Coordinates of C-alpha atoms in Angstrom, one line a residue:
Chain J
M1 CA -38.4 20.5 -6.2
A2 CA -39.3 17.4 -8.5
N3 CA -41.5 18.9 -10.3
S4 CA -38.4 21.1 -11.5
N5 CA -37.6 18.8 -13.8
L6 CA -37.5 18.7 -17.0
L7 CA -37.2 15.1 -17.4
E8 CA -36.2 12.8 -14.9
I9 CA -35.0 9.3 -14.7
K10 CA -35.9 7.1 -12.3
D11 CA -33.5 3.8 -12.0
L12 CA -33.6 3.0 -15.0
K13 CA -32.8 -0.7 -15.9
T14 CA -32.6 -1.6 -19.6
S15 CA -32.7 -5.3 -20.2
F16 CA -31.7 -7.9 -23.4
L17 CA -33.4 -11.0 -24.6
T18 CA -30.0 -12.0 -26.4
E19 CA -28.6 -16.2 -26.6
R20 CA -26.2 -15.6 -23.6
G21 CA -29.3 -14.6 -21.7
L22 CA -29.8 -11.2 -20.0
V23 CA -28.2 -8.7 -20.7
T24 CA -28.4 -5.4 -18.3
A25 CA -26.6 -2.9 -20.7
V26 CA -28.2 0.4 -18.2
D27 CA -27.9 -1.2 -14.8
G28 CA -30.0 1.3 -12.4
V29 CA -29.8 5.2 -13.2
S30 CA -31.0 7.6 -12.1
F31 CA -30.2 11.3 -13.2
S32 CA -33.0 14.2 -14.0
I33 CA -32.2 17.4 -16.4
K34 CA -33.5 20.4 -15.4
P35 CA -35.1 23.4 -17.9
G36 CA -31.7 24.8 -19.5
E37 CA -29.5 22.9 -18.4
T38 CA -26.1 21.0 -20.4
L39 CA -26.6 17.6 -19.3
G40 CA -23.2 15.5 -19.9
V41 CA -23.2 12.1 -19.7
V42 CA -19.9 11.1 -19.9
G43 CA -17.8 6.5 -20.4
E44 CA -16.0 5.0 -22.2
S45 CA -17.4 2.8 -25.0
G46 CA -19.7 0.6 -23.7
C47 CA -20.8 2.2 -21.0
G48 CA -24.5 2.3 -21.7
K49 CA -25.0 5.8 -22.0
S50 CA -25.7 5.0 -25.5
V51 CA -28.2 2.9 -24.6
T52 CA -29.5 5.4 -21.6
A53 CA -30.4 7.9 -24.4
A54 CA -31.9 5.5 -26.6
S55 CA -34.0 4.2 -24.0
I56 CA -36.3 7.4 -23.2
M57 CA -36.7 7.4 -26.9
R58 CA -37.4 4.0 -26.9
L59 CA -36.2 3.5 -30.4
L60 CA -34.3 -0.5 -29.1
N61 CA -36.4 -3.0 -31.2
K62 CA -39.2 -3.5 -29.3
D63 CA -39.4 -7.2 -29.1
S64 CA -36.1 -8.0 -27.5
T65 CA -35.4 -4.9 -25.3
I66 CA -36.6 -4.9 -21.3
Y67 CA -37.1 -1.3 -19.1
E68 CA -37.8 -1.4 -16.0
G69 CA -37.5 2.2 -13.6
E70 CA -38.8 4.7 -14.8
I71 CA -38.4 8.0 -17.4
I72 CA -40.9 11.2 -16.4
Y73 CA -40.4 14.2 -18.5
K74 CA -43.1 16.9 -17.3
G75 CA -45.0 14.2 -16.2
K76 CA -45.3 11.9 -18.0
N77 CA -44.0 7.8 -17.8
L78 CA -42.7 8.0 -20.9
L79 CA -41.4 3.9 -20.9
K80 CA -45.3 3.7 -19.7
L81 CA -46.9 5.7 -23.2
S82 CA -48.0 4.0 -26.0
E83 CA -47.2 3.5 -29.2
K84 CA -48.2 6.7 -30.6
E85 CA -48.3 8.6 -28.0
M86 CA -44.0 7.7 -28.0
R87 CA -44.1 9.0 -31.7
E88 CA -46.3 12.7 -30.5
I89 CA -43.0 13.1 -28.3
R90 CA -40.2 11.8 -31.1
G91 CA -38.7 14.5 -32.8
N92 CA -41.9 17.7 -31.6
E93 CA -40.9 16.7 -27.5
I94 CA -37.3 15.6 -27.9
S95 CA -34.9 14.9 -30.6
I96 CA -32.1 13.4 -30.9
I97 CA -29.2 13.9 -32.8
F98 CA -26.3 10.3 -33.6
Q99 CA -22.7 11.3 -33.7
D100 CA -22.7 9.2 -37.9
A101 CA -24.0 12.9 -38.9
M102 CA -23.0 10.4 -42.8
T103 CA -25.5 7.8 -42.2
S104 CA -28.0 9.6 -40.9
L105 CA -29.8 12.1 -43.5
N106 CA -31.2 9.5 -45.9
P107 CA -29.9 9.8 -49.1
V108 CA -32.5 9.6 -51.6
Y109 CA -34.3 12.7 -50.7
T110 CA -33.2 16.3 -50.2
I111 CA -32.4 17.4 -46.9
G112 CA -35.4 20.2 -47.7
D113 CA -38.2 17.5 -47.8
Q114 CA -36.0 15.3 -44.8
I115 CA -36.2 18.7 -42.8
A116 CA -39.9 19.2 -43.7
E117 CA -41.0 16.3 -43.2
S118 CA -41.7 16.1 -39.4
L119 CA -42.3 20.2 -39.1
M120 CA -45.4 18.7 -41.6
I121 CA -45.8 15.1 -39.5
H122 CA -45.4 17.1 -35.8
R123 CA -46.8 20.5 -36.9
K124 CA -49.5 20.0 -39.9
L125 CA -48.1 22.5 -42.0
N126 CA -48.3 22.3 -45.8
K127 CA -45.5 21.4 -48.1
R128 CA -44.8 25.2 -48.8
Q129 CA -45.2 26.4 -45.4
A130 CA -42.6 23.2 -44.4
Y131 CA -40.1 24.0 -47.3
E132 CA -40.5 27.9 -45.9
E133 CA -40.1 26.5 -42.3
A134 CA -36.9 24.3 -43.4
I135 CA -34.6 27.1 -44.7
E136 CA -35.2 29.3 -41.4
M137 CA -33.8 26.7 -40.1
L138 CA -30.9 26.0 -41.6
R139 CA -30.2 29.7 -42.0
M140 CA -30.4 29.4 -38.0
T141 CA -27.4 26.6 -38.6
G142 CA -25.2 28.8 -39.6
I143 CA -25.3 26.5 -43.4
P144 CA -25.2 29.5 -46.0
A145 CA -27.3 30.2 -48.8
P146 CA -29.5 28.1 -47.4
E147 CA -32.1 28.6 -50.1
K148 CA -30.0 26.9 -52.6
R149 CA -29.2 24.0 -49.9
V150 CA -32.2 23.1 -49.3
H151 CA -33.1 21.4 -52.8
E152 CA -29.6 19.4 -52.2
Y153 CA -29.0 15.6 -51.0
P154 CA -26.4 14.5 -48.0
H155 CA -24.4 12.8 -50.7
E156 CA -23.3 16.6 -52.1
L157 CA -22.7 18.5 -48.0
S158 CA -19.8 18.3 -46.3
G159 CA -19.7 15.7 -43.3
G160 CA -19.7 19.5 -40.6
M161 CA -23.0 20.7 -43.6
R162 CA -24.5 17.4 -43.1
Q163 CA -24.2 17.9 -39.3
R164 CA -25.9 21.3 -39.3
A165 CA -28.7 19.6 -41.8
M166 CA -29.2 17.3 -39.0
I167 CA -29.5 19.6 -36.3
A168 CA -31.6 21.4 -38.1
M169 CA -33.9 18.8 -38.3
A170 CA -33.8 18.1 -34.9
L171 CA -34.4 21.1 -33.9
S172 CA -37.0 22.0 -36.4
C173 CA -40.4 21.5 -34.1
R174 CA -38.9 23.6 -30.7
P175 CA -38.2 20.4 -28.3
S176 CA -37.7 20.9 -25.6
L177 CA -35.1 18.8 -24.8
L178 CA -31.6 17.8 -27.6
I179 CA -30.3 15.0 -26.3
A180 CA -26.5 15.0 -29.1
D181 CA -25.6 11.7 -28.3
E182 CA -21.3 12.2 -29.9
P183 CA -22.4 15.1 -31.8
T184 CA -19.3 16.1 -32.8
T185 CA -17.2 12.6 -33.2
A186 CA -17.1 12.3 -36.5
L187 CA -15.8 15.5 -37.3
D188 CA -12.7 16.6 -37.3
V189 CA -11.2 19.0 -34.5
T190 CA -12.3 22.5 -36.4
I191 CA -15.7 22.3 -36.9
Q192 CA -16.7 20.4 -33.9
A193 CA -15.7 23.8 -31.6
Q194 CA -18.1 24.6 -34.2
I195 CA -20.9 22.7 -33.9
L196 CA -20.4 22.3 -29.9
D197 CA -20.9 26.3 -30.4
L198 CA -24.0 26.3 -32.2
I199 CA -25.4 23.2 -30.1
N200 CA -25.5 26.4 -27.0
D201 CA -26.0 29.3 -29.0
L202 CA -29.2 27.1 -30.3
K203 CA -29.9 26.4 -26.5
E204 CA -30.0 29.7 -25.5
E205 CA -32.4 30.3 -28.6
L206 CA -35.0 27.9 -28.1
N207 CA -34.6 27.8 -24.4
M208 CA -34.4 23.5 -24.2
S209 CA -32.4 21.6 -21.9
V210 CA -29.1 19.2 -23.5
M211 CA -28.0 16.5 -22.2
M212 CA -24.3 15.9 -24.3
I213 CA -23.5 12.5 -24.5
T214 CA -19.6 11.9 -25.2
H215 CA -16.3 10.6 -23.9
D216 CA -14.8 13.7 -24.6
L217 CA -14.7 15.3 -21.4
G218 CA -13.0 18.5 -23.7
V219 CA -16.5 18.6 -24.9
V220 CA -17.6 18.5 -20.9
A221 CA -15.7 21.4 -20.7
E222 CA -17.3 23.5 -23.6
V223 CA -20.8 22.8 -23.0
C224 CA -22.5 21.5 -20.3
T225 CA -23.1 22.1 -16.9
R226 CA -23.1 19.3 -15.0
V227 CA -22.1 15.5 -15.5
V228 CA -22.9 12.5 -15.3
V229 CA -20.2 9.1 -15.1
M230 CA -21.1 6.4 -16.3
Y231 CA -18.7 3.5 -16.0
L232 CA -20.2 -0.6 -16.3
G233 CA -24.3 0.3 -17.3
Q234 CA -24.4 2.3 -13.6
V235 CA -23.7 6.0 -13.0
I236 CA -20.4 6.5 -10.9
E237 CA -19.7 10.5 -10.2
E238 CA -23.0 13.3 -11.0
T239 CA -21.5 16.7 -10.0
D240 CA -21.7 19.9 -11.9
V241 CA -18.9 20.5 -14.3
E242 CA -16.0 22.4 -11.3
S243 CA -15.6 20.1 -9.2
L244 CA -15.5 17.3 -11.5
F245 CA -12.0 18.8 -12.7
D246 CA -11.1 20.1 -9.2
Q247 CA -11.7 17.3 -7.2
P248 CA -13.1 14.2 -8.5
L249 CA -14.1 11.5 -6.0
H250 CA -13.8 8.5 -8.0
P251 CA -10.8 6.8 -8.8
Y252 CA -12.3 6.1 -12.6
T253 CA -13.4 10.5 -13.8
K254 CA -9.7 10.8 -11.8
G255 CA -7.9 8.2 -13.9
L256 CA -10.2 9.5 -16.8
L257 CA -9.7 13.1 -16.5
E258 CA -5.3 11.4 -15.6
C259 CA -5.7 10.6 -19.6
I260 CA -5.8 14.0 -20.9
P261 CA -2.3 14.1 -22.1
Q262 CA -1.4 17.4 -21.3
L263 CA 0.7 20.0 -23.4
E264 CA 3.6 20.1 -20.9
D265 CA 4.2 16.8 -19.9
D266 CA 7.7 15.5 -20.7
R267 CA 7.2 13.7 -24.3
S268 CA 9.4 10.8 -23.6
K269 CA 6.5 9.8 -21.3
R270 CA 4.3 7.5 -22.7
L271 CA 0.9 8.5 -21.7
F272 CA -1.6 7.7 -18.7
T273 CA -4.1 4.5 -18.8
I274 CA -6.1 2.9 -16.7
K275 CA -5.9 -0.4 -16.7
G276 CA -7.4 -3.5 -18.0
I277 CA -10.9 -3.7 -19.3
V278 CA -13.9 -3.1 -19.3
P279 CA -15.5 -6.8 -17.7
S280 CA -18.0 -8.1 -20.1
L281 CA -21.8 -7.2 -19.3
D282 CA -22.7 -10.9 -19.4
N283 CA -20.0 -11.3 -16.8
V284 CA -20.6 -8.1 -14.2
P285 CA -18.6 -8.2 -11.0
K286 CA -19.9 -8.5 -8.1
G287 CA -18.7 -5.6 -5.4
C288 CA -17.9 -2.8 -6.9
R289 CA -18.1 -2.7 -11.2
F290 CA -14.6 -0.5 -10.9
A291 CA -12.8 -3.1 -8.5
Q292 CA -10.5 -4.6 -10.5
R293 CA -9.2 -1.8 -12.1
C294 CA -9.3 0.5 -9.1
P295 CA -5.9 1.1 -7.6
Y296 CA -7.3 1.5 -5.0
V297 CA -9.1 -0.9 -3.9
D298 CA -9.6 -3.6 -0.7
E299 CA -11.2 -5.8 0.7
Q300 CA -15.4 -4.7 0.5
C301 CA -14.5 -3.2 -3.3
M302 CA -14.2 -7.2 -4.0
S303 CA -17.3 -8.5 -2.1
E304 CA -20.0 -6.0 -1.4
S305 CA -21.5 -2.9 -4.6
P306 CA -21.6 0.8 -3.7
D307 CA -24.2 2.4 -3.6
L308 CA -24.7 6.0 -5.2
K309 CA -24.0 8.6 -2.6
E310 CA -24.8 12.2 -2.0
V311 CA -20.8 13.7 -0.6
S312 CA -22.1 17.1 -0.1
Q313 CA -24.6 18.5 -2.1
G314 CA -25.1 17.9 -5.6
H315 CA -22.6 16.0 -5.8
K316 CA -22.9 11.7 -5.7
V317 CA -20.0 9.2 -6.5
R318 CA -20.7 5.2 -6.2
C319 CA -17.2 4.8 -3.2
W320 CA -16.5 3.4 -0.8
N321 CA -13.4 4.9 0.2
Y322 CA -13.6 8.6 -1.7
D323 CA -13.2 9.8 1.6
K324 CA -9.7 8.3 1.7
I325 CA -8.7 8.9 -2.3
S326 CA -9.6 12.5 -2.8
S327 CA -6.9 14.4 -0.1
Chain K
M1 CA -41.8 35.6 -49.5
E2 CA -43.1 35.4 -52.0
I3 CA -40.6 36.7 -54.7
N4 CA -38.8 34.7 -53.2
T5 CA -40.3 31.0 -52.5
K6 CA -40.1 31.3 -56.3
G7 CA -37.2 31.4 -56.5
V8 CA -36.2 28.3 -55.5
E9 CA -38.4 26.6 -56.8
H10 CA -36.6 28.0 -59.7
I11 CA -33.1 26.4 -59.0
G12 CA -34.7 23.1 -57.5
S13 CA -36.5 22.0 -60.9
E14 CA -33.1 23.7 -62.3
L15 CA -31.1 21.5 -60.8
K16 CA -33.6 18.4 -61.0
S17 CA -33.4 18.2 -65.3
E18 CA -29.4 18.7 -64.4
K19 CA -29.4 15.5 -62.9
F20 CA -32.4 13.8 -64.7
K21 CA -29.7 14.8 -68.5
L22 CA -26.8 13.4 -66.8
L23 CA -28.4 10.3 -65.4
F24 CA -29.8 10.1 -69.4
R25 CA -25.7 10.4 -70.8
R26 CA -24.7 7.9 -68.2
F27 CA -27.5 5.6 -70.3
L28 CA -26.3 6.0 -73.8
F29 CA -23.0 6.3 -72.8
N30 CA -24.0 2.3 -72.8
K31 CA -24.3 1.0 -75.2
L32 CA -25.6 -2.1 -74.8
A33 CA -28.3 -1.3 -72.6
V34 CA -29.7 1.3 -75.9
V35 CA -29.8 -1.8 -77.8
G36 CA -32.4 -3.6 -75.3
T37 CA -34.3 -0.2 -75.0
V38 CA -34.7 0.0 -78.8
I39 CA -35.0 -4.0 -79.6
V40 CA -38.3 -3.3 -76.5
I41 CA -39.3 0.2 -77.8
L42 CA -40.0 -1.4 -81.7
L43 CA -41.6 -4.5 -80.3
C44 CA -43.9 -2.9 -78.3
L45 CA -44.2 -0.6 -81.1
F46 CA -44.8 -3.3 -83.7
S47 CA -47.1 -5.3 -81.7
I48 CA -49.7 -1.5 -81.7
V49 CA -49.2 -0.7 -84.9
G50 CA -48.7 -3.7 -86.9
P51 CA -52.3 -5.6 -87.0
F52 CA -53.0 -2.2 -89.5
M53 CA -49.8 -3.1 -92.0
T54 CA -52.1 -5.9 -93.3
K55 CA -55.4 -7.2 -93.9
Y56 CA -55.6 -10.0 -92.9
G57 CA -56.8 -10.9 -89.3
P58 CA -56.0 -13.7 -87.5
L59 CA -58.4 -15.7 -86.9
D60 CA -59.3 -15.7 -90.9
I61 CA -58.8 -19.3 -92.4
D62 CA -57.3 -19.4 -96.0
P63 CA -57.7 -23.6 -96.6
M64 CA -57.2 -22.6 -100.0
N65 CA -53.6 -20.9 -99.1
R66 CA -52.0 -23.3 -96.6
L67 CA -49.0 -23.6 -95.5
Q68 CA -47.1 -21.0 -98.0
P69 CA -43.7 -20.1 -97.8
P70 CA -43.2 -16.1 -97.0
S71 CA -44.7 -14.0 -100.0
A72 CA -45.3 -10.4 -101.1
D73 CA -49.1 -11.1 -99.2
H74 CA -48.1 -12.8 -96.5
W75 CA -45.0 -11.2 -95.3
F76 CA -44.2 -14.2 -92.4
G77 CA -46.4 -17.0 -94.8
T78 CA -49.0 -19.2 -93.7
D79 CA -50.0 -21.6 -91.1
N80 CA -52.1 -25.4 -91.3
F81 CA -55.1 -23.3 -91.8
G82 CA -54.5 -21.1 -94.1
R83 CA -54.1 -17.8 -90.8
D84 CA -52.3 -15.2 -92.0
L85 CA -48.4 -16.0 -89.7
F86 CA -47.5 -12.6 -90.4
S87 CA -51.5 -11.1 -88.4
R88 CA -50.4 -14.4 -86.3
V89 CA -47.0 -13.5 -84.8
V90 CA -48.0 -9.7 -84.4
H91 CA -51.2 -10.3 -82.5
G92 CA -50.0 -12.7 -80.2
G93 CA -46.7 -10.3 -79.1
R94 CA -49.8 -8.1 -78.7
V95 CA -51.0 -10.6 -75.9
S96 CA -47.0 -12.1 -75.0
L97 CA -46.2 -8.3 -74.0
V98 CA -49.2 -7.7 -72.2
V99 CA -49.6 -10.7 -70.6
G100 CA -45.4 -10.0 -69.7
F101 CA -45.7 -7.2 -68.9
S102 CA -49.1 -7.2 -66.8
A103 CA -47.2 -11.1 -64.8
A104 CA -43.9 -8.5 -64.0
L105 CA -46.0 -5.5 -62.8
L106 CA -48.0 -7.8 -60.6
T107 CA -44.9 -9.0 -59.2
A108 CA -43.2 -6.8 -58.5
I109 CA -46.2 -5.0 -56.1
I110 CA -46.7 -7.8 -54.6
G111 CA -43.0 -8.8 -54.0
M112 CA -42.0 -5.9 -52.7
I113 CA -45.7 -5.4 -50.5
I114 CA -44.3 -9.1 -48.7
G115 CA -40.4 -7.8 -49.2
L116 CA -40.4 -4.7 -47.0
Y117 CA -42.7 -5.9 -44.7
S118 CA -40.8 -9.2 -43.8
S119 CA -37.5 -7.2 -43.8
Y120 CA -39.2 -4.4 -40.9
Y121 CA -41.5 -6.9 -39.1
R122 CA -39.4 -10.4 -37.5
I123 CA -42.1 -12.4 -37.2
L124 CA -43.8 -11.5 -40.3
D125 CA -40.7 -12.2 -41.7
H126 CA -40.1 -15.9 -40.5
V127 CA -44.2 -16.6 -42.0
L128 CA -43.4 -15.0 -45.1
M129 CA -40.5 -16.6 -45.8
R130 CA -40.9 -20.2 -45.2
I131 CA -43.6 -19.9 -48.2
C132 CA -41.1 -18.0 -50.0
D133 CA -38.9 -20.7 -50.0
G134 CA -42.1 -23.5 -50.2
L135 CA -42.8 -22.1 -53.5
I136 CA -38.9 -22.0 -54.4
A137 CA -38.3 -25.8 -54.3
F138 CA -40.3 -26.2 -57.5
P139 CA -39.5 -25.9 -60.6
D140 CA -41.6 -22.7 -62.7
I141 CA -43.0 -24.5 -65.4
L142 CA -44.1 -26.9 -62.9
L143 CA -45.7 -25.1 -60.8
A144 CA -47.1 -22.4 -62.7
I145 CA -49.1 -25.4 -64.9
A146 CA -50.8 -26.9 -61.8
I147 CA -51.5 -23.7 -60.7
T148 CA -52.8 -22.9 -64.6
A149 CA -54.3 -26.1 -64.6
I150 CA -56.8 -25.6 -61.3
L151 CA -57.9 -22.4 -62.7
G152 CA -58.4 -22.9 -66.1
P153 CA -56.3 -21.6 -69.2
N154 CA -56.3 -18.1 -70.0
P155 CA -54.8 -14.9 -70.5
F156 CA -55.5 -14.2 -67.1
N157 CA -54.4 -16.8 -65.2
V158 CA -51.1 -17.3 -67.3
V159 CA -50.5 -13.9 -65.2
I160 CA -51.7 -14.9 -62.1
A161 CA -50.0 -17.9 -62.6
I162 CA -46.5 -16.2 -64.0
T163 CA -47.0 -14.0 -60.7
I164 CA -46.9 -16.6 -58.3
V165 CA -44.3 -18.6 -59.4
K166 CA -42.2 -15.4 -59.1
V167 CA -42.8 -13.7 -56.7
P168 CA -40.9 -15.2 -53.6
A169 CA -37.3 -14.8 -56.2
M170 CA -38.7 -10.8 -56.1
A171 CA -39.3 -10.7 -52.9
R172 CA -36.5 -12.2 -51.7
I173 CA -34.4 -9.6 -53.6
V174 CA -35.9 -6.7 -52.3
R175 CA -35.7 -7.8 -48.6
S176 CA -32.2 -8.1 -48.6
A177 CA -32.1 -4.4 -49.8
A178 CA -34.6 -3.2 -47.6
L179 CA -32.8 -4.7 -44.9
V180 CA -29.8 -2.9 -46.0
V181 CA -31.1 -0.1 -45.2
K182 CA -33.6 -0.8 -42.0
E183 CA -29.9 -1.4 -40.0
Q184 CA -28.3 2.6 -41.2
T185 CA -28.6 5.2 -39.2
Y186 CA -31.1 7.7 -41.3
I187 CA -33.7 5.4 -40.2
E188 CA -32.8 5.1 -36.7
A189 CA -33.1 8.7 -36.9
L190 CA -36.4 8.5 -38.7
K191 CA -37.9 6.9 -35.6
A192 CA -36.3 9.7 -33.2
Q193 CA -38.1 12.0 -35.5
G194 CA -41.3 10.4 -34.7
A195 CA -42.0 8.8 -38.1
S196 CA -44.4 5.6 -38.1
S197 CA -43.2 2.5 -39.5
W198 CA -45.8 2.5 -41.7
R199 CA -43.6 6.5 -43.2
I200 CA -40.5 4.9 -42.3
I201 CA -41.4 2.0 -44.6
W202 CA -42.9 3.4 -48.4
V203 CA -41.8 6.7 -47.8
H204 CA -38.2 6.0 -46.8
M205 CA -37.7 2.2 -47.0
A206 CA -39.5 1.4 -50.8
P207 CA -37.1 4.3 -53.0
N208 CA -34.0 3.2 -51.6
T209 CA -34.0 -0.5 -52.6
I210 CA -35.7 1.0 -56.4
S211 CA -32.6 0.2 -58.1
P212 CA -32.6 -4.1 -57.9
F213 CA -36.3 -4.3 -57.2
L214 CA -35.9 -2.9 -61.1
V215 CA -33.8 -4.6 -62.4
Q216 CA -35.0 -7.5 -62.3
M217 CA -38.3 -6.3 -62.6
T218 CA -36.9 -6.5 -66.4
Y219 CA -35.7 -9.6 -65.7
V220 CA -39.1 -11.0 -65.0
F221 CA -40.5 -9.7 -67.5
A222 CA -38.3 -11.6 -69.9
L223 CA -39.1 -14.4 -68.2
S224 CA -42.5 -14.3 -68.5
I225 CA -42.3 -14.0 -71.6
I226 CA -40.1 -17.4 -72.1
L227 CA -42.8 -18.8 -69.6
E228 CA -46.4 -17.6 -71.5
A229 CA -44.4 -19.2 -74.7
G230 CA -43.9 -22.2 -72.5
L231 CA -47.2 -22.7 -70.7
S232 CA -48.9 -21.7 -74.2
F233 CA -47.4 -24.1 -76.2
L234 CA -47.8 -26.9 -73.5
G235 CA -51.3 -26.0 -74.2
A236 CA -51.7 -24.7 -70.1
G237 CA -51.8 -21.1 -71.4
V238 CA -53.1 -19.1 -73.8
P239 CA -56.2 -21.4 -75.9
A240 CA -56.3 -22.1 -79.7
P241 CA -57.6 -20.6 -82.2
N242 CA -56.6 -16.8 -80.4
P243 CA -52.3 -17.1 -81.1
S244 CA -49.6 -16.1 -79.2
W245 CA -46.3 -17.2 -79.8
G246 CA -45.9 -20.0 -77.9
N247 CA -48.9 -21.3 -79.3
I248 CA -48.0 -20.8 -82.9
L249 CA -44.8 -22.3 -82.1
Y250 CA -47.1 -25.8 -81.0
D251 CA -48.7 -25.4 -84.6
G252 CA -46.0 -24.8 -87.0
K253 CA -43.6 -28.5 -84.5
A254 CA -45.9 -30.5 -86.8
V255 CA -44.8 -29.7 -89.8
I256 CA -41.8 -28.1 -89.2
F257 CA -40.0 -30.0 -92.2
R258 CA -42.5 -28.8 -94.4
A259 CA -43.1 -24.8 -93.1
W260 CA -40.3 -24.0 -91.3
W261 CA -41.4 -20.1 -91.5
M262 CA -43.5 -21.4 -88.3
T263 CA -41.7 -22.4 -86.2
L264 CA -38.4 -19.3 -87.7
F265 CA -41.4 -16.2 -87.2
P266 CA -42.0 -16.7 -83.3
S267 CA -38.7 -18.1 -82.2
I268 CA -37.4 -14.7 -83.3
F269 CA -39.9 -12.6 -82.0
I270 CA -39.5 -14.3 -78.4
T271 CA -36.1 -14.2 -78.8
L272 CA -35.4 -10.7 -79.5
A273 CA -37.5 -9.5 -77.0
V274 CA -36.0 -11.4 -73.9
L275 CA -32.8 -10.2 -75.7
G276 CA -33.8 -6.8 -75.9
L277 CA -35.2 -7.2 -71.7
N278 CA -32.1 -8.3 -70.9
L279 CA -29.9 -6.1 -71.6
L280 CA -32.2 -3.2 -70.6
G281 CA -32.3 -4.6 -67.0
D282 CA -28.3 -5.2 -66.8
G283 CA -27.8 -1.2 -68.3
L284 CA -30.2 -0.4 -66.2
R285 CA -28.2 -1.9 -63.6
D286 CA -24.7 -0.9 -64.3
L287 CA -26.7 2.8 -64.7
L288 CA -28.0 1.8 -60.4
D289 CA -26.1 0.9 -59.4
P290 CA -22.2 2.3 -59.3
H291 CA -20.4 -0.4 -57.8
T292 CA -20.2 -2.6 -61.2
S293 CA -21.1 0.3 -63.9
K294 CA -18.9 -0.2 -66.2
A295 CA -17.8 3.2 -67.3
N296 CA -16.2 2.6 -63.9
K297 CA -14.4 -0.5 -64.5
K298 CA -12.9 1.1 -67.6
L299 CA -11.4 3.8 -66.1
K300 CA -9.8 1.5 -63.5

């Protein structure tokens, strides 16, 4: 079955050389994405989800980053490719859209110029063809009057429009994998739903896979088929989206779900929070990384780190006591 | 489809000319910038047309008419060899402006390259910026004299000397602007789109550093004119008998109490050129950087 995966990450470890020594932001992450699938990667700020994405594209600073493990894309290990081979992949095979649509476009060029640019790099189109294609892409992302918008500068577009333009740019070369790094965080709620629908529609239309990075479980429920939950650089639970909401196994995942305020809740009650704060990456605790914040903690959790175990078909969890907790 | 794309291009060019008009109107709003621009243009015209306005060449010696005050025949008077001062000032202006502009252009190009590459590659940055620190540590005029002393005093070497003196500041300014640009998300997005380093540096980072770059270029132009005049005054610049504003001043120094005009006229032109360029530079800065814009201040 391994060959059917579009992207397979095996034991990825990404470390940064900093003034305080080596900091491991992503520690032994493994997961895979199948063709046509939308994988959600969930976790709070600093849990390593964006670093994982940047590692797939190898966007991190060469001088101060150390990658270990393997990232297999269509049979090739991306971590072993030369810089030139990697450029062929970026934008062409794998594309990424960022959280901050406001600053993701160069202010001195029109959006048409910027969409046309990657078409000219990868598909070797001439300027006129690239522009026509850019208009087509903008139309596909639902921007009205694209033949006019194509000549506008980023500052003339609203946030939602800019994110649409970014999506048009990312998808212009018809990539097989789109990494969406919190694509809706910077947008207001009504636009969020539109952008998610758009990504979903385009996924079907262009027959690609999506890796959706988010901290918003609502987004996960909306678009994802499978979910990876990350905590402090590790995958702690991996499952399909139904069982994530119906029977979460890891105490952290449960906590996340309980954090979502419900309309029918008693309003006078305080909102639920997971106690404590995320430990710093340069001082990772011994044993289970979630132990200090876990309500079910015991002796073993404090001393030994659990492995990611497959407990049922397609459902993996990294916890000693999942079977006691789930009931 | 053919008609459709033509329509598209038409809309595009219309929008662009609209934006250009807006920029031009904002420029006209800034009175000092307009004055500076007019001065610079007039000086350039003056040094182009001037030589045809007088029958005297800049090197024609007339011992009978030494140190004549300004008259209808010799508009600016004559110098200690009886040479027509108007002709000398005009020809000297050509030299000064060409040397100043060439130095500014060369400084801009080299400064841009050094600034952009040192902002992009960290190790290169350490090497280049330490060299720049070393060069900045020398006083401008001293370093320039040392360089022309080694290379020999002629206009071409003066350009090289000024460039070496002025490049470090230019490189620093471009670098600091480029460092800000480099951290923007769109540079990361470009990398993620598969753009090469060359493309990121020249197509995307360079245009975003253009406003401090242009402003600094006008200042370098003005400073080059002063530096060139200084070098020529000290005999390290344009060699006699060829005129330049600096060496006319030097000739005038010995006879300053008998022939005030020999000091006055080149001084006026140096002052005008530097004033005009500085006003132009200030105006460009206001125009290109909305944060310091005079128009904004007035609104507040």
